[in-house]
Coordinates of C-alpha atoms in Angstrom, one line a residue:
X1 CA -65.2 34.1 0.3
X2 CA -67.2 37.4 0.6
X3 CA -69.1 38.2 -2.5
X4 CA -69.2 41.9 -3.4
X5 CA -72.3 41.7 -5.6
X6 CA -74.5 44.5 -4.5
X7 CA -71.5 46.8 -3.8
X8 CA -71.0 48.6 -0.5
X9 CA -74.5 47.9 0.9
X10 CA -74.1 44.2 0.4
X11 CA -70.6 44.3 2.0
X12 CA -71.9 46.2 5.0
X13 CA -74.8 43.8 5.4
X14 CA -72.5 40.9 5.4
X15 CA -70.2 42.5 7.9
X16 CA -73.0 43.4 10.2
X17 CA -74.4 39.8 10.1
X18 CA -70.9 38.5 11.0
X19 CA -70.5 41.0 13.8
X20 CA -73.9 40.0 15.3
X21 CA -72.8 36.3 15.1
X22 CA -69.8 37.2 17.2
X23 CA -71.9 38.9 19.8
X24 CA -70.7 42.4 18.9
X25 CA -73.0 45.3 20.0
X26 CA -73.7 48.0 17.4
X27 CA -74.9 51.3 18.7
X28 CA -76.6 53.9 16.4
X29 CA -76.8 57.7 16.8
X30 CA -73.6 57.3 18.9
X31 CA -71.4 60.2 17.9
X32 CA -68.0 60.5 19.5
X33 CA -67.9 64.0 21.0
X34 CA -64.5 63.8 22.8
X35 CA -61.4 61.6 22.8
X36 CA -58.8 61.3 25.5
X37 CA -55.1 60.6 25.0
X38 CA -52.2 60.3 27.5
X39 CA -49.3 61.4 25.4
X40 CA -49.4 59.0 22.4
X41 CA -51.7 56.5 24.0
X42 CA -55.5 56.4 23.6
X43 CA -57.5 56.2 26.8
X44 CA -61.2 56.8 26.1
X45 CA -63.9 58.3 23.9
X46 CA -67.0 60.2 25.1
X47 CA -70.2 59.3 23.4
X48 CA -73.0 61.5 24.6
X49 CA -72.7 61.4 28.4
X50 CA -70.9 58.1 28.5
X51 CA -67.1 57.7 28.7
X52 CA -65.9 54.4 27.1
X53 CA -62.4 53.1 27.8
X54 CA -60.6 50.5 25.7
X55 CA -57.2 48.9 25.4
X56 CA -57.0 49.7 21.7
X57 CA -59.0 51.8 19.3
X58 CA -59.7 51.6 15.5
X59 CA -60.7 54.8 13.8
X60 CA -62.9 54.0 10.8
X61 CA -65.3 57.0 10.8
X62 CA -64.9 58.3 7.3
X63 CA -64.0 61.7 6.0
X64 CA -65.7 65.1 6.1
X65 CA -67.3 65.3 2.6
X66 CA -70.6 66.4 4.1
X67 CA -69.0 69.2 6.1
X68 CA -69.4 72.1 3.6
X69 CA -67.7 74.6 5.9
X70 CA -64.6 72.3 6.1
X71 CA -64.7 71.8 2.3
X72 CA -64.7 75.5 1.9
X73 CA -61.3 75.7 3.7
X74 CA -59.8 74.0 0.7
X75 CA -62.1 74.9 -2.2
X76 CA -63.4 78.3 -1.2
X77 CA -67.1 79.4 -1.6
X78 CA -67.5 77.2 -4.7
X79 CA -68.0 74.3 -2.3
X80 CA -71.5 75.6 -1.7
X81 CA -72.4 74.2 -5.2
X82 CA -71.1 70.7 -4.6
X83 CA -73.4 67.8 -4.2
X84 CA -72.6 65.0 -1.7
X85 CA -73.1 61.5 -3.1
X86 CA -73.4 59.8 0.3
X87 CA -74.6 60.4 3.8
X88 CA -75.0 63.8 5.3
X89 CA -73.5 62.5 8.6
X90 CA -69.9 62.2 7.4
X91 CA -68.8 65.6 8.8
X92 CA -65.4 64.6 10.0
X93 CA -66.0 64.9 13.8
X94 CA -63.7 62.0 14.8
X95 CA -61.0 63.1 12.3
X96 CA -60.9 66.6 13.7
X97 CA -60.7 65.2 17.3
X98 CA -57.7 63.0 16.3
X99 CA -55.9 65.9 14.6
X100 CA -56.6 68.1 17.6
X101 CA -55.1 65.4 19.9
X102 CA -51.8 65.3 18.0
X103 CA -52.4 62.9 15.1
X104 CA -50.2 63.4 12.0
X105 CA -52.2 64.9 9.1
X106 CA -51.8 63.6 5.6
X107 CA -53.4 65.1 2.5
X108 CA -55.0 68.4 1.9
X109 CA -58.7 69.6 2.4
X110 CA -59.3 69.9 -1.4
X111 CA -58.2 66.4 -2.1
X112 CA -61.2 64.1 -2.7
X113 CA -63.0 61.6 -4.9
X114 CA -65.1 63.9 -7.0
X115 CA -67.3 62.6 -9.8
X116 CA -69.4 64.6 -12.4
X117 CA -73.0 63.6 -11.4
X118 CA -76.4 64.7 -12.7
X119 CA -76.9 68.3 -11.5
X120 CA -80.5 67.5 -10.6
X121 CA -79.3 65.1 -7.9
X122 CA -80.2 65.9 -4.2
X123 CA -77.7 67.6 -2.0
X124 CA -77.0 64.4 -0.1
X125 CA -77.5 60.6 -0.6
X126 CA -77.9 60.7 -4.4
X127 CA -75.7 57.6 -4.7
X128 CA -74.3 55.9 -7.8
X129 CA -77.5 56.2 -9.8
X130 CA -76.8 59.9 -10.3
X131 CA -73.5 59.3 -12.0
X132 CA -73.4 60.3 -15.7
X133 CA -71.3 57.8 -17.7
X134 CA -71.6 59.0 -21.2
X135 CA -68.8 61.7 -21.1
X136 CA -66.4 59.6 -23.3
X137 CA -69.2 59.2 -25.9
X138 CA -69.8 62.9 -26.5
X139 CA -68.4 66.3 -25.6
X140 CA -68.7 68.3 -22.4
X141 CA -69.2 72.1 -22.5
X142 CA -69.4 74.8 -19.8
X143 CA -71.9 77.6 -19.4
X144 CA -70.3 79.4 -22.4
X145 CA -70.8 76.3 -24.6
X146 CA -67.0 75.7 -24.7
X147 CA -65.2 72.4 -24.3
X148 CA -62.5 72.4 -21.6
X149 CA -61.0 68.9 -21.4
X150 CA -60.3 65.8 -23.5
X151 CA -63.4 63.6 -23.0
X152 CA -61.5 60.6 -24.5
X153 CA -58.3 60.6 -22.5
X154 CA -58.7 57.1 -21.2
X155 CA -61.2 54.4 -20.2
X156 CA -64.0 55.7 -18.1
X157 CA -63.3 53.5 -15.0
X158 CA -59.8 55.1 -14.9
X159 CA -60.8 58.7 -15.5
X160 CA -64.3 59.2 -14.3
X161 CA -63.2 60.5 -10.9
X162 CA -61.3 63.5 -12.4
X163 CA -64.5 65.0 -13.8
X164 CA -65.9 66.3 -10.6
X165 CA -62.8 68.4 -10.1
X166 CA -62.9 69.5 -13.7
X167 CA -66.5 70.7 -13.5
X168 CA -65.7 72.4 -10.2
X169 CA -63.2 74.5 -12.0
X170 CA -65.8 75.8 -14.5
X171 CA -68.0 79.0 -14.1
X172 CA -70.8 78.4 -11.6
X173 CA -69.5 74.8 -11.2
X174 CA -71.7 73.1 -13.8
X175 CA -71.3 71.7 -17.3
X176 CA -73.3 69.8 -19.9
X177 CA -72.5 66.5 -21.7
X178 CA -73.8 66.5 -25.2
X179 CA -74.4 63.3 -27.1
X180 CA -76.5 62.2 -30.1
X181 CA -78.6 59.2 -31.0
X182 CA -75.6 57.0 -31.8
X183 CA -74.5 57.0 -28.1
X184 CA -77.9 55.8 -26.7
X185 CA -77.6 52.2 -25.4
X186 CA -73.9 52.3 -24.9
X187 CA -73.8 53.6 -21.3
X188 CA -75.6 53.0 -18.0
X189 CA -78.4 55.6 -18.0
X190 CA -78.6 57.8 -14.8
X191 CA -81.8 58.1 -12.8
X192 CA -82.8 61.4 -14.5
X193 CA -83.7 61.5 -18.2
X194 CA -81.7 63.6 -20.5
X195 CA -82.9 66.8 -22.1
X196 CA -83.8 65.9 -25.7
X197 CA -84.2 67.9 -28.9
X198 CA -84.2 67.5 -32.7
X199 CA -81.5 70.1 -33.3
X200 CA -78.5 71.4 -31.4
X201 CA -79.9 74.9 -31.3
X202 CA -83.2 73.7 -29.8
X203 CA -81.2 71.6 -27.2
X204 CA -79.1 74.7 -26.3
X205 CA -82.3 76.7 -25.6
X206 CA -83.6 73.9 -23.4
X207 CA -80.5 73.8 -21.3
X208 CA -80.0 77.5 -21.1
X209 CA -76.9 77.9 -23.4
X210 CA -76.4 80.3 -26.3
X211 CA -77.7 78.4 -29.4
X212 CA -75.2 79.9 -31.7
X213 CA -72.3 79.2 -29.4
X214 CA -73.2 75.6 -28.9
X215 CA -73.9 75.1 -32.6
X216 CA -70.4 76.5 -33.4
X217 CA -68.7 74.2 -30.8
X218 CA -70.4 71.1 -32.1
X219 CA -69.8 72.1 -35.8
X220 CA -66.1 72.8 -35.1
X221 CA -65.8 69.5 -33.2
X222 CA -67.5 67.6 -36.0
X223 CA -65.2 69.1 -38.6
X224 CA -62.1 68.1 -36.6
X225 CA -63.0 64.5 -36.2
X226 CA -60.6 62.3 -38.1
X227 CA -61.4 59.1 -40.0
X228 CA -61.1 55.9 -38.0
X229 CA -62.9 52.8 -36.8
X230 CA -64.8 53.7 -33.6
X231 CA -64.5 51.0 -30.8
X232 CA -65.5 52.1 -27.3
X233 CA -64.1 48.8 -25.9
X234 CA -60.5 49.9 -26.5
X235 CA -58.4 53.0 -26.9
X236 CA -59.3 53.3 -30.6
X237 CA -57.2 56.4 -31.4
X238 CA -60.2 58.0 -33.2
X239 CA -59.4 61.6 -32.5
X240 CA -59.8 65.2 -33.5
X241 CA -57.2 67.5 -34.9
X242 CA -56.8 71.3 -34.9
X243 CA -58.9 72.1 -31.8
X244 CA -57.8 74.0 -28.8
X245 CA -58.9 70.9 -26.8
X246 CA -58.6 67.8 -28.9
X247 CA -60.3 64.5 -28.1
X248 CA -57.8 61.6 -28.3
X249 CA -60.2 58.6 -28.4
X250 CA -63.8 57.8 -29.4
X251 CA -64.2 61.0 -31.4
X252 CA -67.4 60.7 -33.5
X253 CA -69.3 63.5 -35.1
X254 CA -72.4 64.5 -33.1
X255 CA -74.7 64.7 -36.1
X256 CA -77.5 62.1 -35.7
X257 CA -80.6 63.4 -34.0
X258 CA -82.3 63.5 -31.7
X259 CA -79.6 65.1 -29.5
X260 CA -79.3 64.8 -25.7
X261 CA -77.8 66.7 -22.8
X262 CA -77.2 65.9 -19.2
X263 CA -76.3 68.7 -16.7
X264 CA -73.2 67.9 -14.6
X265 CA -72.2 69.1 -11.1
X266 CA -69.3 68.0 -8.9
X267 CA -70.4 65.1 -6.7
X268 CA -68.1 64.5 -3.7
X269 CA -67.8 60.9 -2.7
X270 CA -65.2 61.0 0.0
X271 CA -62.2 63.2 1.1
X272 CA -58.6 62.2 1.2
X273 CA -57.4 64.4 4.1
X274 CA -56.8 62.1 7.0
X275 CA -54.5 60.7 9.6
X276 CA -51.1 59.2 8.6
X277 CA -50.6 55.5 9.3
X278 CA -48.0 52.8 8.9
X279 CA -48.4 49.7 6.7
X280 CA -49.8 48.1 9.8
X281 CA -52.5 50.8 10.0
X282 CA -51.0 52.2 13.2
X283 CA -51.6 55.9 13.5
X284 CA -48.7 58.3 13.4
X285 CA -48.4 61.3 15.7
X286 CA -47.3 64.8 14.7
X287 CA -44.4 64.5 17.2
X288 CA -42.9 61.7 15.1
X289 CA -44.0 58.9 17.4
X290 CA -46.5 56.1 16.7
X291 CA -49.6 56.1 18.8
X292 CA -49.3 53.0 20.9
X293 CA -52.9 51.7 20.5
X294 CA -54.7 53.6 17.7
X295 CA -55.2 52.2 14.3
X296 CA -57.2 53.6 11.3
X297 CA -59.0 52.2 8.3
X298 CA -61.0 53.4 5.4
X299 CA -61.6 57.0 4.3
X300 CA -60.1 58.5 7.5
X301 CA -56.7 57.3 6.2
X302 CA -57.3 57.2 2.5
X303 CA -54.8 60.0 1.9
X304 CA -52.0 57.4 2.6
X305 CA -53.0 55.6 -0.5
X306 CA -54.7 58.2 -2.7
X307 CA -53.4 61.6 -3.8
X308 CA -53.9 61.9 -7.5
X309 CA -55.9 59.5 -9.6
X310 CA -58.4 56.9 -8.7
X311 CA -59.4 53.5 -10.1
X312 CA -63.0 52.2 -9.7
X313 CA -63.3 50.1 -6.6
X314 CA -60.2 51.4 -4.7
X315 CA -62.3 53.0 -2.0
X316 CA -63.9 49.7 -1.1
X317 CA -60.5 48.0 -1.4
X318 CA -58.9 50.4 1.1
X319 CA -61.7 49.9 3.5
X320 CA -61.5 46.1 3.3
X321 CA -57.7 45.8 3.3
X322 CA -56.9 48.3 6.0
X323 CA -60.0 47.3 8.0
X324 CA -58.7 43.8 8.3
X325 CA -55.2 45.0 9.1
X326 CA -56.3 47.5 11.7
X327 CA -58.6 45.0 13.3
X328 CA -55.9 42.4 13.6
X329 CA -53.4 44.8 14.9
X330 CA -55.8 46.3 17.4
X331 CA -56.7 42.8 18.6
X332 CA -53.1 41.8 18.9
X333 CA -52.3 44.8 21.0
X334 CA -55.3 44.4 23.3
X335 CA -54.5 40.7 23.8
X336 CA -50.7 41.4 24.2
X337 CA -49.9 39.0 21.4

């Protein structure tokens, strides 16, 4: 059994060690610059000045989340304000080559796994430590100090991946999550410390919001909180009433200083636009045929599984499940089994 303690890095390290034990060569800085098909059949790829032929081919090169120009095709100019949680090298080169050679597209260029992360994170490679996990414990406001969505809609592992898109829809693509002292210790702290102040007005000044506007939003929210027994381990039904945007669970008054704020920006993890595949991970062609010998796994075919919604861990699950399927199917084809 393969242990997943350590997340994706541990998984990759285990797979690399296994590949080495089988005598598999791994080449770095080996970008595919061209791909050759004969009708629906894969023939070769070009890597640098070398043409590599093979009997079967597994496409597992990820999406295009680091390709800002491609993201702008779906999102418009606001994509310039997105932060990329992972590598800057996932620019979608192989995906584009497959689509240009007749692969059937699935998904749209604005479909992606987008998380609200700390707005101070680097443009690339911020990783999981920049995720801000206290949204359900407080309120989230935009640049006008206005709430815009139910922070307590559901458990965080089920709903955290909607918040990148929500923040992307706000003016200038940023927001702030506001909590008080009661929330401290109840969430995994991100790598950057929160802004901290003894009053909401002072906090507003520190984060560049109108103090009167933020004070009104917090006061209106506090007044709308209904009695109930707060329990963040379940959907406790502790809610607000009478607001334009109500909070349906975990609604506690923000009234115990000091007060804290984290700035949020959209953090793109991976894109869903990809190539369509069968349940056997065999790639479909736009002409309705199946490619004879091309199989796909991971982000490059995630749109077959993901469209709306995301549950924590599904990205790794897709990579593992379809990686195994694609590898088995490609081997069977190559060995004529």
